Structures are given as C-alpha cells and as structure tokens.
C-alpha cells in the first residue's frame, strides 16, 4: 500500500494533471506500474481523469477509512503504524481481539465502514451504519497488573474528547465510566476488552465508536433521543480519515502518559476534565440506585460517592441524569 | 457418552461376567447396541472378556481421564458437568479459552493426557508428559468486577491442596501467588486467564497442572530440583480420574464460597492456610528484590510486605526461599 499512498500524494500535489512519466520517475517504477496503480485506485473508489496527452488527475476521493488516508493526518509513531481496513465486520473489537490472540503486536488498528454486530459496554448494541462514523479498535500490550488497567477507558475518552475539540467547535463532556457527550447526548463510547493472567495483562483492545457524519434521521429509533454526531450538532460533514488520524495521535499521547506517569495520572486528568468532584450523581448499579456527592475516581476506576456521610465505592453502573 | 458410562457401571457392579441381555434390559437398548458399546469401550482401551455363553467381563480399565471415569468420583453439580477429553492439546487453557470465546457455558472442563505447549504463569513452560499427571482447565463466568477476580488463583490452590490431603498422606503448603508445594518442591501450579471488559469479567479459565504419577527420573532436567509428584513423594501411583473428580468437587465448593461470601473470604482462607502473616519473605518483582515481614494479602491478591516500618504492596512477583 505504500506506493499507492505515494501515487496519491503525487496526484494531490499536482494542481491539475501529472504525467505518468513524472510519477514513475518519482517512485522509481515503470509507467506500466503507474498505470496499474491508477486502476487499483479506481477499484478503491478514487475518481481519476486519464488523458493520453496530459496524464492523470485526481477528481474525487472516496469517503473510506483507508490506512493511507488516515496516515495523512496521523502523527503517532506506533498506534496506527498498521491499520487494517474492512468494509464490514461483525465487530472491530472481536476481530482485533482474535488478531491479538494470534500475537498481533501493539499499535495495530482495525477500522470498518460498518459493523453488523457493533457492541457497547455490558453486551449492549452499538449502532453502526455504513461509512458515516468511526468504528475503531486498537491493540495495546501494556505491562501492567490487571487491577490498574481500568484507566485505559478514561484514556480513550480523553483522546476522543480532544479529537472532537480539535476537529469541531463542539464542547464535549465526559460521563463516567466511558461516554463522551455533547450536551446530554452521547457522541462516542469506548469498549475495553482484555485478555489477562491473574497478575499480568496480555493485551487490551480499545474499541471506540465515534458518531461523525451520522444524520439524525438515520439513527436507530431507540438511540435517537440519546445520541448525536458531529453532523447532527454542527450541520457540517467531516473527513473521517482526518478525524481518525487525529484520534490515533491523541490515543498515543495519552497512552504515553499512562505508561510514563502511571494509570493514576490518567484518572487525575479524567477527573479534572469531567469535573466530577462535588457533583451530585445518581448511579444505577445492577438495578440498585445510589445517589450522593461524587468524591472522585478510585485507582481501579470506581467512582466514590458520599452517601449520608459514608463513602460508597461503585465499581460498575450507569449514571442517571 | 452417558450410555457408555452406564454399561461400564454394570460391568463393574457384576463380580464376574454379566450377560448382554442383562445389560440391554437395564439400559432399555438392544443386544446389538450393547455389543456396539463393548466394541467402543475396547477402542477406548478397556480390556473386555467376551464369552458367547457367559456374556461380558471387564478385565482392565485404561489409565485415561475420560469424562465418565472422572464422573465416578465427582460430587460437583456444575463444574465438570461437561468434560472434554483429548489425548494431546497445545495447552488445555488455550483450548478452553477459545471455547469460552465461542460461548461455552460455565462449568465446562478440558482435560488432556499431554500438552505440547503447557504453560505456567508469566509465559513460563509447564512440563506436561503423557498420562502421568492432571492437566485441567475450567471455564467460569463469575459476575464480578475485574479488580476482584484475583482470588480465583487462591481458590484454585486451596482446591488442589484439599485434593492432595484427601488423596494422600501428604501435607501440602501454599506459596504466593499460585503454587502448591510439598516441602520446598512444587507439586501443582495454577494459571488464571481472563477475558474481561473494563468493568465486567466475561469469563475466567482456571488452568491447573497437578503432578500425580510423574516419576522423578522422567522430569525435565530444569524442573527436577524444584518439582515433585504424588508418586515421587509416596512411592505409590494414584488413579488420576479419582484425583481429578475430587479436585472438581473441591473447586466447586470454593467457588461457592467465592460467590456467596465474596472474594475477600477466599483471600482470608488462603491467608490462614498459607500462614503467611508475620513470615519473613524475599520477593523478586521483575528483577527488583524486596524483603520484609508479610502483613497479609490485599483484596486484589497483592502481598503486603512491611519493609523498615512502611508497607509495600507487591502485585506480582516470585517468592524466594
């Protein structure tokens, strides 16, 4: 794919037409090879003007999350150094998990245009229509004890939140444990799945669903009242590869904090950004509802709630509004 | 397999020969079916005397961990209700893990006569020669937060320790985090592998290696100074299906404690049994050596060491003698 990316770069650099000779010379390949690359690009959905006399001209880029498109906007060294793109997957997380089981190294990403069995936290469905959003999974292999792996959820939400701020004028907020909201509506969710031994993590798969160009009218009926997207909020569409490239860069930055400064540092950043301390919250933990003032986030990701003077630690649940 | 088990039971109940008619009547099947079962048992390695006039007689039982043999000694209701037996597996844990990924329910067990890639904790090898020991993996699906799953390691060691006491005159001791010893030598190890979300465990695979009829002379050179077996200690051989059946029953009992009384209860039992409190220990944590007086076990399985008046929490490591 590297040469394909180079060909695309040359097509884009040229204001108009660029000759086959010119591209061939730049890449050190034959003119026949260039001709083959053009056909390949067409098969990938690129619209290319071919003129016997003038050469080639890029007319249109398809709206796809191809690795070489994401790479244009990615500044990360490791996360996204290999990107596997599929038109459709059951679930990018399930696919990435099976790759990781087979030894796939840290940093490999999986993106899909659509998911037929997109999953959210606690076995919930994640609505995943085609070529409108970002469905991304990243394989990480941190050398940590399983009890300190939870902040990776926060790391992911922070990366998403920064990505939204860097791509739009929106002001995202964070909701415990794993959501990013615009106002009261969910724009992104994270699903962390791990394979571990009792005392050592083998790998982590971060799954991120981020609603980008999803139109309100195309939302599943059951999520419509609670969901939103870049498009629904701003009435503009966005280049998904660009958003995805920024997201990968942000993930790498926060993963660096996680590794260098420790999981607690991520909890602190999340806690600060979410402005959770002192807030009055109602949390549903498997049917049991607790309400109280939030005191902060525990090292294992639990929320600490002050209820009638005593501190209740809530490990898993849903925050009600 | 149920009818095979019934046929075996009838063969065993009969002091000598039992007629095909008798067995057929008891099972409600034809004499031809009985004849087929006998052939099947022979293929499984059972030695059966067939006499035209007198019927069938069981002469010898093969030394195999067949489900129906283990079932004779198993009192557990759920753990071991399905037992998958293989002559050889790469690793019973890897096989059970992939079954669990595919939705295999709680309680299913995998046993193998030998493992070609038997694994211990932290990616270490577990020596697994044929038909001498027990290589067992159990799938559990506890509804718990990942941070409280660690005591399942202790639960497993406790079940193994009781099994040794119930099968032999040996006095096993427990070594943090996952070993069962006879004197200074390892007789059993546990490898816990999990698939979890950030805040919910999906499944746990308990892997247990227990050295039963392994002869000292057949031990790998590198483990010989540190390993032992029932046979090496007592100069007697043991019926592996019986030991395995007792082990499954003990696992179910301690899993009941884990679920009903909570993970902390398991830590307490382990702490008491291991008599760890107050002991002077030297622990190697990834190359860093800590020595001090053990204060106990933390809720996430970490060992608390008092070093010069301050408490150091050690999450993973190896205890030196």
PDB file of C-alpha atoms in Angstrom, chain B residues 5-280:
ATOM      1  CA  UNK B   5     -20.864 -44.852  31.469  1.00  0.00           C
ATOM      2  CA  UNK B   6     -23.924 -46.958  32.329  1.00  0.00           C
ATOM      3  CA  UNK B   7     -22.507 -50.009  30.542  1.00  0.00           C
ATOM      4  CA  UNK B   8     -19.228 -49.598  32.432  1.00  0.00           C
ATOM      5  CA  UNK B   9     -21.118 -49.273  35.697  1.00  0.00           C
ATOM      6  CA  UNK B  10     -22.944 -52.552  35.041  1.00  0.00           C
ATOM      7  CA  UNK B  11     -19.701 -54.299  34.099  1.00  0.00           C
ATOM      8  CA  UNK B  12     -18.134 -53.070  37.343  1.00  0.00           C
ATOM      9  CA  UNK B  13     -21.127 -53.987  39.501  1.00  0.00           C
ATOM     10  CA  UNK B  14     -21.027 -57.548  38.209  1.00  0.00           C
ATOM     11  CA  UNK B  15     -18.472 -59.508  40.194  1.00  0.00           C
ATOM     12  CA  UNK B  16     -17.612 -61.592  37.110  1.00  0.00           C
ATOM     13  CA  UNK B  17     -19.476 -61.990  33.828  1.00  0.00           C
ATOM     14  CA  UNK B  18     -22.692 -60.186  33.015  1.00  0.00           C
ATOM     15  CA  UNK B  19     -24.921 -61.215  30.117  1.00  0.00           C
ATOM     16  CA  UNK B  20     -25.621 -58.979  27.161  1.00  0.00           C
ATOM     17  CA  UNK B  21     -29.359 -59.498  27.810  1.00  0.00           C
ATOM     18  CA  UNK B  22     -28.998 -58.202  31.334  1.00  0.00           C
ATOM     19  CA  UNK B  23     -27.194 -55.058  30.275  1.00  0.00           C
ATOM     20  CA  UNK B  24     -29.582 -54.493  27.350  1.00  0.00           C
ATOM     21  CA  UNK B  25     -32.575 -54.819  29.652  1.00  0.00           C
ATOM     22  CA  UNK B  26     -31.153 -52.450  32.249  1.00  0.00           C
ATOM     23  CA  UNK B  27     -30.418 -49.760  29.675  1.00  0.00           C
ATOM     24  CA  UNK B  28     -33.500 -50.313  27.540  1.00  0.00           C
ATOM     25  CA  UNK B  29     -31.446 -50.933  24.404  1.00  0.00           C
ATOM     26  CA  UNK B  30     -30.974 -53.883  22.057  1.00  0.00           C
ATOM     27  CA  UNK B  31     -28.339 -56.596  22.447  1.00  0.00           C
ATOM     28  CA  UNK B  32     -26.754 -55.330  19.252  1.00  0.00           C
ATOM     29  CA  UNK B  33     -26.406 -51.902  20.840  1.00  0.00           C
ATOM     30  CA  UNK B  34     -24.690 -53.497  23.855  1.00  0.00           C
ATOM     31  CA  UNK B  35     -22.321 -55.299  21.507  1.00  0.00           C
ATOM     32  CA  UNK B  36     -21.505 -51.968  19.846  1.00  0.00           C
ATOM     33  CA  UNK B  37     -20.827 -50.326  23.212  1.00  0.00           C
ATOM     34  CA  UNK B  38     -18.386 -53.138  24.051  1.00  0.00           C
ATOM     35  CA  UNK B  39     -16.508 -52.516  20.809  1.00  0.00           C
ATOM     36  CA  UNK B  40     -16.486 -48.817  21.564  1.00  0.00           C
ATOM     37  CA  UNK B  41     -15.085 -49.434  25.050  1.00  0.00           C
ATOM     38  CA  UNK B  42     -12.374 -51.623  23.536  1.00  0.00           C
ATOM     39  CA  UNK B  43     -11.452 -48.803  21.188  1.00  0.00           C
ATOM     40  CA  UNK B  44     -11.141 -46.542  24.252  1.00  0.00           C
ATOM     41  CA  UNK B  45      -8.621 -49.018  25.672  1.00  0.00           C
ATOM     42  CA  UNK B  46     -10.859 -51.062  28.004  1.00  0.00           C
ATOM     43  CA  UNK B  47      -9.959 -54.736  28.206  1.00  0.00           C
ATOM     44  CA  UNK B  48     -13.164 -56.782  27.963  1.00  0.00           C
ATOM     45  CA  UNK B  49     -13.559 -60.539  28.120  1.00  0.00           C
ATOM     46  CA  UNK B  50     -16.323 -61.627  25.725  1.00  0.00           C
ATOM     47  CA  UNK B  51     -17.737 -65.094  26.121  1.00  0.00           C
ATOM     48  CA  UNK B  52     -20.528 -66.487  23.936  1.00  0.00           C
ATOM     49  CA  UNK B  53     -22.083 -68.320  26.843  1.00  0.00           C
ATOM     50  CA  UNK B  54     -21.397 -66.045  29.802  1.00  0.00           C
ATOM     51  CA  UNK B  55     -21.505 -62.544  28.396  1.00  0.00           C
ATOM     52  CA  UNK B  56     -19.044 -59.749  29.185  1.00  0.00           C
ATOM     53  CA  UNK B  57     -16.461 -59.136  31.870  1.00  0.00           C
ATOM     54  CA  UNK B  58     -14.320 -56.037  32.486  1.00  0.00           C
ATOM     55  CA  UNK B  59     -10.696 -57.052  32.874  1.00  0.00           C
ATOM     56  CA  UNK B  60      -8.866 -53.778  32.788  1.00  0.00           C
ATOM     57  CA  UNK B  61      -9.511 -50.028  32.743  1.00  0.00           C
ATOM     58  CA  UNK B  62      -7.111 -47.809  30.814  1.00  0.00           C
ATOM     59  CA  UNK B  63      -5.311 -45.025  32.650  1.00  0.00           C
ATOM     60  CA  UNK B  64      -7.189 -42.198  30.918  1.00  0.00           C
ATOM     61  CA  UNK B  65      -9.019 -39.123  32.150  1.00  0.00           C
ATOM     62  CA  UNK B  66     -12.290 -39.954  30.373  1.00  0.00           C
ATOM     63  CA  UNK B  67     -15.267 -37.892  31.481  1.00  0.00           C
ATOM     64  CA  UNK B  68     -17.221 -40.974  32.635  1.00  0.00           C
ATOM     65  CA  UNK B  69     -14.280 -42.126  34.744  1.00  0.00           C
ATOM     66  CA  UNK B  70     -13.889 -38.729  36.417  1.00  0.00           C
ATOM     67  CA  UNK B  71     -17.670 -38.618  36.951  1.00  0.00           C
ATOM     68  CA  UNK B  72     -17.440 -41.669  39.231  1.00  0.00           C
ATOM     69  CA  UNK B  73     -15.638 -39.556  41.816  1.00  0.00           C
ATOM     70  CA  UNK B  74     -17.135 -36.140  41.168  1.00  0.00           C
ATOM     71  CA  UNK B  75     -19.755 -34.721  43.539  1.00  0.00           C
ATOM     72  CA  UNK B  76     -19.908 -31.292  41.883  1.00  0.00           C
ATOM     73  CA  UNK B  77     -23.130 -30.288  40.130  1.00  0.00           C
ATOM     74  CA  UNK B  78     -21.848 -27.682  37.682  1.00  0.00           C
ATOM     75  CA  UNK B  79     -18.065 -27.840  37.472  1.00  0.00           C
ATOM     76  CA  UNK B  80     -17.322 -30.840  35.322  1.00  0.00           C
ATOM     77  CA  UNK B  81     -20.920 -31.363  34.185  1.00  0.00           C
ATOM     78  CA  UNK B  82     -19.294 -31.317  30.751  1.00  0.00           C
ATOM     79  CA  UNK B  83     -15.752 -32.656  30.433  1.00  0.00           C
ATOM     80  CA  UNK B  84     -13.895 -32.547  27.137  1.00  0.00           C
ATOM     81  CA  UNK B  85     -11.047 -35.069  26.992  1.00  0.00           C
ATOM     82  CA  UNK B  86      -8.210 -35.019  24.454  1.00  0.00           C
ATOM     83  CA  UNK B  87      -5.101 -37.176  24.111  1.00  0.00           C
ATOM     84  CA  UNK B  88      -2.991 -34.139  23.348  1.00  0.00           C
ATOM     85  CA  UNK B  89      -3.540 -30.400  23.296  1.00  0.00           C
ATOM     86  CA  UNK B  90      -1.161 -27.496  22.836  1.00  0.00           C
ATOM     87  CA  UNK B  91      -2.489 -26.242  26.123  1.00  0.00           C
ATOM     88  CA  UNK B  92      -5.769 -27.048  27.885  1.00  0.00           C
ATOM     89  CA  UNK B  93      -6.056 -23.355  28.803  1.00  0.00           C
ATOM     90  CA  UNK B  94      -5.705 -22.134  25.219  1.00  0.00           C
ATOM     91  CA  UNK B  95      -8.330 -24.662  24.116  1.00  0.00           C
ATOM     92  CA  UNK B  96     -10.717 -23.773  26.943  1.00  0.00           C
ATOM     93  CA  UNK B  97     -10.150 -20.041  26.268  1.00  0.00           C
ATOM     94  CA  UNK B  98     -11.186 -20.412  22.643  1.00  0.00           C
ATOM     95  CA  UNK B  99     -14.228 -22.475  23.680  1.00  0.00           C
ATOM     96  CA  UNK B 100     -15.193 -19.762  26.167  1.00  0.00           C
ATOM     97  CA  UNK B 101     -14.784 -17.099  23.461  1.00  0.00           C
ATOM     98  CA  UNK B 102     -17.327 -19.095  21.470  1.00  0.00           C
ATOM     99  CA  UNK B 103     -19.817 -19.018  24.326  1.00  0.00           C
ATOM    100  CA  UNK B 104     -19.101 -22.311  26.128  1.00  0.00           C
ATOM    101  CA  UNK B 105     -21.003 -22.174  29.442  1.00  0.00           C
ATOM    102  CA  UNK B 106     -19.684 -22.067  32.994  1.00  0.00           C
ATOM    103  CA  UNK B 107     -18.515 -25.371  34.397  1.00  0.00           C
ATOM    104  CA  UNK B 108     -17.182 -26.934  31.218  1.00  0.00           C
ATOM    105  CA  UNK B 109     -13.795 -28.573  31.756  1.00  0.00           C
ATOM    106  CA  UNK B 110     -10.997 -29.565  29.417  1.00  0.00           C
ATOM    107  CA  UNK B 111      -8.548 -32.353  30.312  1.00  0.00           C
ATOM    108  CA  UNK B 112      -5.666 -33.675  28.252  1.00  0.00           C
ATOM    109  CA  UNK B 113      -3.344 -36.642  28.631  1.00  0.00           C
ATOM    110  CA  UNK B 114      -0.454 -34.466  27.487  1.00  0.00           C
ATOM    111  CA  UNK B 115       0.247 -30.892  26.444  1.00  0.00           C
ATOM    112  CA  UNK B 116       2.734 -29.933  23.759  1.00  0.00           C
ATOM    113  CA  UNK B 117       2.813 -26.287  24.862  1.00  0.00           C
ATOM    114  CA  UNK B 118       1.828 -26.468  28.515  1.00  0.00           C
ATOM    115  CA  UNK B 119       2.084 -23.002  30.028  1.00  0.00           C
ATOM    116  CA  UNK B 120       2.661 -21.651  33.501  1.00  0.00           C
ATOM    117  CA  UNK B 121       2.375 -18.157  34.900  1.00  0.00           C
ATOM    118  CA  UNK B 122       4.086 -15.267  33.091  1.00  0.00           C
ATOM    119  CA  UNK B 123       4.549 -17.218  29.877  1.00  0.00           C
ATOM    120  CA  UNK B 124       6.612 -19.955  31.529  1.00  0.00           C
ATOM    121  CA  UNK B 125       6.599 -23.541  30.301  1.00  0.00           C
ATOM    122  CA  UNK B 126       4.699 -26.228  32.240  1.00  0.00           C
ATOM    123  CA  UNK B 127       6.210 -29.677  31.722  1.00  0.00           C
ATOM    124  CA  UNK B 128       3.375 -31.962  30.552  1.00  0.00           C
ATOM    125  CA  UNK B 129       4.361 -35.569  29.781  1.00  0.00           C
ATOM    126  CA  UNK B 130       1.715 -38.090  28.745  1.00  0.00           C
ATOM    127  CA  UNK B 131      -0.787 -39.830  31.002  1.00  0.00           C
ATOM    128  CA  UNK B 132       1.024 -39.246  34.263  1.00  0.00           C
ATOM    129  CA  UNK B 133      -0.406 -36.006  35.593  1.00  0.00           C
ATOM    130  CA  UNK B 134      -3.538 -33.883  35.507  1.00  0.00           C
ATOM    131  CA  UNK B 135      -3.771 -31.008  33.036  1.00  0.00           C
ATOM    132  CA  UNK B 136      -7.143 -29.415  33.621  1.00  0.00           C
ATOM    133  CA  UNK B 137      -8.869 -26.201  32.591  1.00  0.00           C
ATOM    134  CA  UNK B 138     -12.204 -24.998  33.897  1.00  0.00           C
ATOM    135  CA  UNK B 139     -14.409 -22.255  32.432  1.00  0.00           C
ATOM    136  CA  UNK B 140     -16.083 -19.941  34.947  1.00  0.00           C
ATOM    137  CA  UNK B 141     -18.309 -16.944  34.340  1.00  0.00           C
ATOM    138  CA  UNK B 142     -18.476 -15.017  37.615  1.00  0.00           C
ATOM    139  CA  UNK B 143     -20.385 -11.704  37.507  1.00  0.00           C
ATOM    140  CA  UNK B 144     -17.664  -9.669  39.124  1.00  0.00           C
ATOM    141  CA  UNK B 145     -15.509  -6.626  38.531  1.00  0.00           C
ATOM    142  CA  UNK B 146     -12.071  -7.499  37.128  1.00  0.00           C
ATOM    143  CA  UNK B 147     -10.363  -5.991  40.166  1.00  0.00           C
ATOM    144  CA  UNK B 148     -11.779  -8.691  42.476  1.00  0.00           C
ATOM    145  CA  UNK B 149     -11.105 -11.690  40.261  1.00  0.00           C
ATOM    146  CA  UNK B 150      -7.582 -12.351  41.509  1.00  0.00           C
ATOM    147  CA  UNK B 151      -8.634 -14.558  44.463  1.00  0.00           C
ATOM    148  CA  UNK B 152      -9.676 -17.199  41.919  1.00  0.00           C
ATOM    149  CA  UNK B 153      -5.961 -18.089  41.869  1.00  0.00           C
ATOM    150  CA  UNK B 154      -6.173 -18.745  45.620  1.00  0.00           C
ATOM    151  CA  UNK B 155      -9.453 -20.636  45.232  1.00  0.00           C
ATOM    152  CA  UNK B 156      -7.708 -22.964  42.819  1.00  0.00           C
ATOM    153  CA  UNK B 157      -4.684 -23.530  45.070  1.00  0.00           C
ATOM    154  CA  UNK B 158      -6.974 -24.252  48.030  1.00  0.00           C
ATOM    155  CA  UNK B 159      -8.932 -26.814  45.992  1.00  0.00           C
ATOM    156  CA  UNK B 160      -5.690 -28.501  44.913  1.00  0.00           C
ATOM    157  CA  UNK B 161      -4.339 -28.502  48.452  1.00  0.00           C
ATOM    158  CA  UNK B 162      -7.501 -30.139  49.837  1.00  0.00           C
ATOM    159  CA  UNK B 163      -7.423 -32.669  46.996  1.00  0.00           C
ATOM    160  CA  UNK B 164      -3.888 -33.680  47.911  1.00  0.00           C
ATOM    161  CA  UNK B 165      -4.876 -34.046  51.564  1.00  0.00           C
ATOM    162  CA  UNK B 166      -7.915 -36.130  50.627  1.00  0.00           C
ATOM    163  CA  UNK B 167      -5.961 -38.382  48.245  1.00  0.00           C
ATOM    164  CA  UNK B 168      -2.674 -38.907  50.106  1.00  0.00           C
ATOM    165  CA  UNK B 169      -0.990 -38.514  53.493  1.00  0.00           C
ATOM    166  CA  UNK B 170       0.978 -35.536  52.189  1.00  0.00           C
ATOM    167  CA  UNK B 171       0.909 -32.133  53.894  1.00  0.00           C
ATOM    168  CA  UNK B 172       0.809 -29.516  51.131  1.00  0.00           C
ATOM    169  CA  UNK B 173       1.706 -25.893  51.720  1.00  0.00           C
ATOM    170  CA  UNK B 174       0.708 -22.796  49.751  1.00  0.00           C
ATOM    171  CA  UNK B 175       3.154 -20.374  48.193  1.00  0.00           C
ATOM    172  CA  UNK B 176       2.165 -16.934  46.958  1.00  0.00           C
ATOM    173  CA  UNK B 177       0.797 -16.387  44.433  1.00  0.00           C
ATOM    174  CA  UNK B 178      -0.186 -19.666  42.768  1.00  0.00           C
ATOM    175  CA  UNK B 179       1.840 -22.679  43.861  1.00  0.00           C
ATOM    176  CA  UNK B 180       1.147 -25.728  45.973  1.00  0.00           C
ATOM    177  CA  UNK B 181       4.256 -27.305  47.461  1.00  0.00           C
ATOM    178  CA  UNK B 182       5.330 -30.456  49.239  1.00  0.00           C
ATOM    179  CA  UNK B 183       8.266 -29.361  51.326  1.00  0.00           C
ATOM    180  CA  UNK B 184      10.225 -26.997  49.093  1.00  0.00           C
ATOM    181  CA  UNK B 185       9.050 -28.619  45.844  1.00  0.00           C
ATOM    182  CA  UNK B 186       6.238 -27.603  43.538  1.00  0.00           C
ATOM    183  CA  UNK B 187       3.534 -30.250  43.028  1.00  0.00           C
ATOM    184  CA  UNK B 188       0.951 -28.010  41.376  1.00  0.00           C
ATOM    185  CA  UNK B 189       0.541 -24.640  39.724  1.00  0.00           C
ATOM    186  CA  UNK B 190      -2.411 -22.553  38.611  1.00  0.00           C
ATOM    187  CA  UNK B 191      -2.660 -20.313  35.568  1.00  0.00           C
ATOM    188  CA  UNK B 192      -5.669 -17.987  35.535  1.00  0.00           C
ATOM    189  CA  UNK B 193      -6.579 -16.393  32.214  1.00  0.00           C
ATOM    190  CA  UNK B 194      -9.456 -13.985  31.767  1.00  0.00           C
ATOM    191  CA  UNK B 195     -11.372 -12.137  29.157  1.00  0.00           C
ATOM    192  CA  UNK B 196     -12.939  -9.013  30.573  1.00  0.00           C
ATOM    193  CA  UNK B 197     -14.403  -5.670  29.771  1.00  0.00           C
ATOM    194  CA  UNK B 198     -13.023  -2.760  31.784  1.00  0.00           C
ATOM    195  CA  UNK B 199     -15.708  -3.197  34.429  1.00  0.00           C
ATOM    196  CA  UNK B 200     -17.085  -6.691  33.937  1.00  0.00           C
ATOM    197  CA  UNK B 201     -15.485 -10.112  33.669  1.00  0.00           C
ATOM    198  CA  UNK B 202     -16.723 -12.134  30.719  1.00  0.00           C
ATOM    199  CA  UNK B 203     -15.088 -15.404  31.609  1.00  0.00           C
ATOM    200  CA  UNK B 204     -12.220 -16.897  33.553  1.00  0.00           C
ATOM    201  CA  UNK B 205     -10.259 -20.004  32.659  1.00  0.00           C
ATOM    202  CA  UNK B 206      -8.611 -21.757  35.609  1.00  0.00           C
ATOM    203  CA  UNK B 207      -5.733 -23.915  34.443  1.00  0.00           C
ATOM    204  CA  UNK B 208      -4.306 -26.457  36.865  1.00  0.00           C
ATOM    205  CA  UNK B 209      -1.280 -28.661  36.443  1.00  0.00           C
ATOM    206  CA  UNK B 210      -1.023 -31.318  39.158  1.00  0.00           C
ATOM    207  CA  UNK B 211       1.840 -33.822  39.192  1.00  0.00           C
ATOM    208  CA  UNK B 212       0.390 -37.210  40.118  1.00  0.00           C
ATOM    209  CA  UNK B 213       2.188 -40.257  38.739  1.00  0.00           C
ATOM    210  CA  UNK B 214       5.222 -38.451  37.369  1.00  0.00           C
ATOM    211  CA  UNK B 215       8.428 -40.294  38.176  1.00  0.00           C
ATOM    212  CA  UNK B 216      11.418 -38.281  39.329  1.00  0.00           C
ATOM    213  CA  UNK B 217      13.520 -39.801  36.552  1.00  0.00           C
ATOM    214  CA  UNK B 218      11.047 -38.596  33.896  1.00  0.00           C
ATOM    215  CA  UNK B 219      11.137 -34.966  34.989  1.00  0.00           C
ATOM    216  CA  UNK B 220      12.652 -32.356  32.721  1.00  0.00           C
ATOM    217  CA  UNK B 221      16.159 -31.558  33.902  1.00  0.00           C
ATOM    218  CA  UNK B 222      15.418 -27.909  34.610  1.00  0.00           C
ATOM    219  CA  UNK B 223      12.433 -28.630  36.893  1.00  0.00           C
ATOM    220  CA  UNK B 224      13.884 -31.712  38.640  1.00  0.00           C
ATOM    221  CA  UNK B 225      15.414 -29.791  41.572  1.00  0.00           C
ATOM    222  CA  UNK B 226      12.165 -27.884  42.237  1.00  0.00           C
ATOM    223  CA  UNK B 227       9.353 -30.277  41.319  1.00  0.00           C
ATOM    224  CA  UNK B 228       7.680 -33.297  42.837  1.00  0.00           C
ATOM    225  CA  UNK B 229       4.621 -35.507  42.399  1.00  0.00           C
ATOM    226  CA  UNK B 230       2.314 -37.804  44.405  1.00  0.00           C
ATOM    227  CA  UNK B 231       4.411 -40.747  43.193  1.00  0.00           C
ATOM    228  CA  UNK B 232       7.776 -39.150  43.894  1.00  0.00           C
ATOM    229  CA  UNK B 233       6.688 -38.353  47.452  1.00  0.00           C
ATOM    230  CA  UNK B 234       4.785 -41.520  48.395  1.00  0.00           C
ATOM    231  CA  UNK B 235       6.238 -44.181  46.076  1.00  0.00           C
ATOM    232  CA  UNK B 236       2.663 -45.070  45.117  1.00  0.00           C
ATOM    233  CA  UNK B 237       0.661 -44.497  41.942  1.00  0.00           C
ATOM    234  CA  UNK B 238      -2.803 -42.975  42.015  1.00  0.00           C
ATOM    235  CA  UNK B 239      -5.969 -43.245  39.933  1.00  0.00           C
ATOM    236  CA  UNK B 240      -5.934 -39.951  38.093  1.00  0.00           C
ATOM    237  CA  UNK B 241      -9.710 -39.861  37.370  1.00  0.00           C
ATOM    238  CA  UNK B 242     -10.338 -40.175  41.108  1.00  0.00           C
ATOM    239  CA  UNK B 243      -7.931 -37.320  41.929  1.00  0.00           C
ATOM    240  CA  UNK B 244      -9.478 -35.229  39.161  1.00  0.00           C
ATOM    241  CA  UNK B 245     -13.033 -35.920  40.361  1.00  0.00           C
ATOM    242  CA  UNK B 246     -12.113 -34.872  43.899  1.00  0.00           C
ATOM    243  CA  UNK B 247     -10.412 -31.760  42.528  1.00  0.00           C
ATOM    244  CA  UNK B 248     -13.511 -30.704  40.562  1.00  0.00           C
ATOM    245  CA  UNK B 249     -15.655 -31.165  43.664  1.00  0.00           C
ATOM    246  CA  UNK B 250     -13.277 -29.024  45.726  1.00  0.00           C
ATOM    247  CA  UNK B 251     -13.181 -26.351  43.030  1.00  0.00           C
ATOM    248  CA  UNK B 252     -16.968 -26.146  43.095  1.00  0.00           C
ATOM    249  CA  UNK B 253     -17.019 -25.881  46.887  1.00  0.00           C
ATOM    250  CA  UNK B 254     -14.521 -22.982  46.982  1.00  0.00           C
ATOM    251  CA  UNK B 255     -16.181 -21.296  44.001  1.00  0.00           C
ATOM    252  CA  UNK B 256     -19.364 -21.371  46.081  1.00  0.00           C
ATOM    253  CA  UNK B 257     -17.523 -19.522  48.865  1.00  0.00           C
ATOM    254  CA  UNK B 258     -16.191 -17.004  46.314  1.00  0.00           C
ATOM    255  CA  UNK B 259     -19.689 -16.322  45.005  1.00  0.00           C
ATOM    256  CA  UNK B 260     -21.631 -16.460  48.280  1.00  0.00           C
ATOM    257  CA  UNK B 261     -19.204 -14.856  50.720  1.00  0.00           C
ATOM    258  CA  UNK B 262     -17.132 -12.817  48.277  1.00  0.00           C
ATOM    259  CA  UNK B 263     -13.545 -12.793  47.043  1.00  0.00           C
ATOM    260  CA  UNK B 264     -12.257 -11.483  50.386  1.00  0.00           C
ATOM    261  CA  UNK B 265     -13.445 -14.688  52.090  1.00  0.00           C
ATOM    262  CA  UNK B 266     -11.212 -16.713  49.750  1.00  0.00           C
ATOM    263  CA  UNK B 267      -8.252 -14.437  50.484  1.00  0.00           C
ATOM    264  CA  UNK B 268      -8.852 -14.948  54.210  1.00  0.00           C
ATOM    265  CA  UNK B 269      -8.955 -18.745  53.913  1.00  0.00           C
ATOM    266  CA  UNK B 270      -5.830 -18.731  51.751  1.00  0.00           C
ATOM    267  CA  UNK B 271      -4.014 -16.353  54.133  1.00  0.00           C
ATOM    268  CA  UNK B 272      -4.888 -18.595  57.080  1.00  0.00           C
ATOM    269  CA  UNK B 273      -3.935 -21.810  55.303  1.00  0.00           C
ATOM    270  CA  UNK B 274      -0.695 -20.365  53.894  1.00  0.00           C
ATOM    271  CA  UNK B 275       0.170 -18.980  57.352  1.00  0.00           C
ATOM    272  CA  UNK B 276       1.749 -16.089  55.565  1.00  0.00           C
ATOM    273  CA  UNK B 277       1.239 -13.361  58.167  1.00  0.00           C
ATOM    274  CA  UNK B 278       4.375 -12.485  60.096  1.00  0.00           C
ATOM    275  CA  UNK B 279       6.614 -14.566  57.848  1.00  0.00           C
ATOM    276  CA  UNK B 280       9.832 -13.019  56.616  1.00  0.00           C
TER     277      UNK B 280
END
